[in-house]
Coordinates of C-alpha atoms in Angstrom, one line a residue:
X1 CA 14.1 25.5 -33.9
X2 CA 13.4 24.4 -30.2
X3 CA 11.2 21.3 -30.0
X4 CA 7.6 22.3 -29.1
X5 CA 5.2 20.5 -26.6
X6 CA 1.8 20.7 -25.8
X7 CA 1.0 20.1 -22.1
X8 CA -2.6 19.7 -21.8
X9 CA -3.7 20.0 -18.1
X10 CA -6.8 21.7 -15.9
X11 CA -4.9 22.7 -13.4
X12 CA -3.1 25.9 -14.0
X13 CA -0.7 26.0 -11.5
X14 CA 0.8 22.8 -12.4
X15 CA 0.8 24.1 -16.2
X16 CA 2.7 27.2 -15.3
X17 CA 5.4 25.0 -13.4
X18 CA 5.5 22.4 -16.5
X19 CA 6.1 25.7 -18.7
X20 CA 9.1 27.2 -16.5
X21 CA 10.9 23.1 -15.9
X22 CA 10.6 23.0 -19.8
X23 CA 11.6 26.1 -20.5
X24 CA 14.8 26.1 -18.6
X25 CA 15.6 23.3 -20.9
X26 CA 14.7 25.8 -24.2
X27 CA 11.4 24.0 -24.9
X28 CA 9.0 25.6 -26.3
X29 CA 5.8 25.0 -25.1
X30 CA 1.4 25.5 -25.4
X31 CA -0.6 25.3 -22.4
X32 CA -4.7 24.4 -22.8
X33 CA -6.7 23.8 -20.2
X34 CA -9.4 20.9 -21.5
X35 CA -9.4 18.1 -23.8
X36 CA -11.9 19.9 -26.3
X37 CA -9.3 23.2 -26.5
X38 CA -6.4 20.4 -27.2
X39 CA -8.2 18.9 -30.1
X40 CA -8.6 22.2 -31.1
X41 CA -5.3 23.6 -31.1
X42 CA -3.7 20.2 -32.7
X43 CA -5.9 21.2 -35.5
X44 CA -4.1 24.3 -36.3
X45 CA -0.7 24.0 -35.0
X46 CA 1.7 21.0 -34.7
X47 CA 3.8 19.5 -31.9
X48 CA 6.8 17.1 -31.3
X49 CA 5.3 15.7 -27.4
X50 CA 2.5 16.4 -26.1
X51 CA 2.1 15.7 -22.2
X52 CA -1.4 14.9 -21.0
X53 CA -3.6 14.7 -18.1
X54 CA -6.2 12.1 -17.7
X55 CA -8.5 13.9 -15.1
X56 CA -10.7 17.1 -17.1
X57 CA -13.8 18.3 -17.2
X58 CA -14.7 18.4 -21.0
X59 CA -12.9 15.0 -21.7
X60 CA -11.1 12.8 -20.4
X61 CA -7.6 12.1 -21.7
X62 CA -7.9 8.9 -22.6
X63 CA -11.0 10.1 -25.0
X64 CA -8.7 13.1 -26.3
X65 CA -5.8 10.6 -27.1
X66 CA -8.0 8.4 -28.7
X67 CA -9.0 11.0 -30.9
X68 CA -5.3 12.0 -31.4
X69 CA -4.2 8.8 -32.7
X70 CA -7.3 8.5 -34.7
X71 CA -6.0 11.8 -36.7
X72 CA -3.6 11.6 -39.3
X73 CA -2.5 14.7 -38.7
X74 CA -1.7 14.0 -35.0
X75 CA -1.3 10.5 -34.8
X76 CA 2.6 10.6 -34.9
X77 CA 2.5 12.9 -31.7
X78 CA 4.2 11.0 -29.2
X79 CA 1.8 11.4 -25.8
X80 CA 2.9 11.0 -22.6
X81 CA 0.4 10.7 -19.3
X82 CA 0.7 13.1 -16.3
X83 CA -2.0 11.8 -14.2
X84 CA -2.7 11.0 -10.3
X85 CA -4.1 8.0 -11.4
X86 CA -2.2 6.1 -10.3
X87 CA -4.0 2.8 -10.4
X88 CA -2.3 -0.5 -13.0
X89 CA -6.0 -0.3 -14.9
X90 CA -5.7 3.4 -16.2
X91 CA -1.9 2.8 -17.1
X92 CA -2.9 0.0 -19.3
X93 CA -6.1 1.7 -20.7
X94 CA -3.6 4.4 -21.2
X95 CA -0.6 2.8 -22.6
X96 CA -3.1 0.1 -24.8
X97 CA -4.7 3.9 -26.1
X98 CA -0.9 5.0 -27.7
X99 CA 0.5 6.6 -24.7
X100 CA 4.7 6.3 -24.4
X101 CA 4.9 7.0 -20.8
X102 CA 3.0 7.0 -17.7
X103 CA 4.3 9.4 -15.3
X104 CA 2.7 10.0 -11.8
X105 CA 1.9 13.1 -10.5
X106 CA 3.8 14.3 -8.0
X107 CA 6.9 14.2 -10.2
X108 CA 10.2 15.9 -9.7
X109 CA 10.9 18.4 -12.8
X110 CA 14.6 16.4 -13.4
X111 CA 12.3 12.9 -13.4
X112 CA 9.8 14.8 -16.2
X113 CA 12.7 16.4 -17.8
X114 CA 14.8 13.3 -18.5
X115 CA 11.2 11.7 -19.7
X116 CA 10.6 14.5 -22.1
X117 CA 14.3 14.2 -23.3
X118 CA 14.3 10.4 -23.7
X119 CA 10.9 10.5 -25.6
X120 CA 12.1 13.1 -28.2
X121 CA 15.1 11.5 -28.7
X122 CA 13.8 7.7 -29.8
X123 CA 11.9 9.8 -32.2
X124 CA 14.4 11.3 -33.9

């Protein structure tokens, strides 16, 4: 069964690029658009990685991971950042909040692929 990921992201061009570069490698993968529909959706269905902006409307990512690690349900959900923030305060507010990675946005799909590979593998 392919490993699923959750890419959680308001801009929906970048989501549809994230979908094909994880695709190609046989992921399969959920798109929301918010924090809110994230929370949602991680009630109801369950993910190996979940990639995560930090700049949305409805929350903010660093509210939505909080809530993630707060859930026992989703608290063992490696997160990984995909932000333009690119600032040393949000990557330790987000690594200090559970994050595994903080990627940078622009980033080349073999960067976020060998990310995504390396994070799924020190789980197993």
């Amino acid at each position: 069964m392919p490993e699923r990921i959750l890419v959680v992201d308001d801009d929906p061009l970048l989501c549809s690029l994230l979908e094909m570069a994880l695709g190609r490698e046989g992921y399969q993968t959920s798109v929301v658009y918010s924090g809110r529909a994230a929370l949602d959706i991680l009630e109801k269905e369950s993910f190996d990685l979940i990639l995560l902006d930090i700049m949305m409307a409805d929350l903010n990512g660093f509210d939505v991971i909080r809530q993630i690690q707060a859930s026992p349900k989703s608290a063992a959900i490696p997160v990984i950042f995909l932000t333009a923030r690119v600032d040393a305060i949000s990557q330790r507010i987000g690594m200090d909040a559970g994050a595994v990675e903080y990627l940078t946005k622009p980033i080349t799909p073999d960067d976020l692929i060998s990310r995504v590979k390396a994070t799924l593998a020190s789980r197993s």
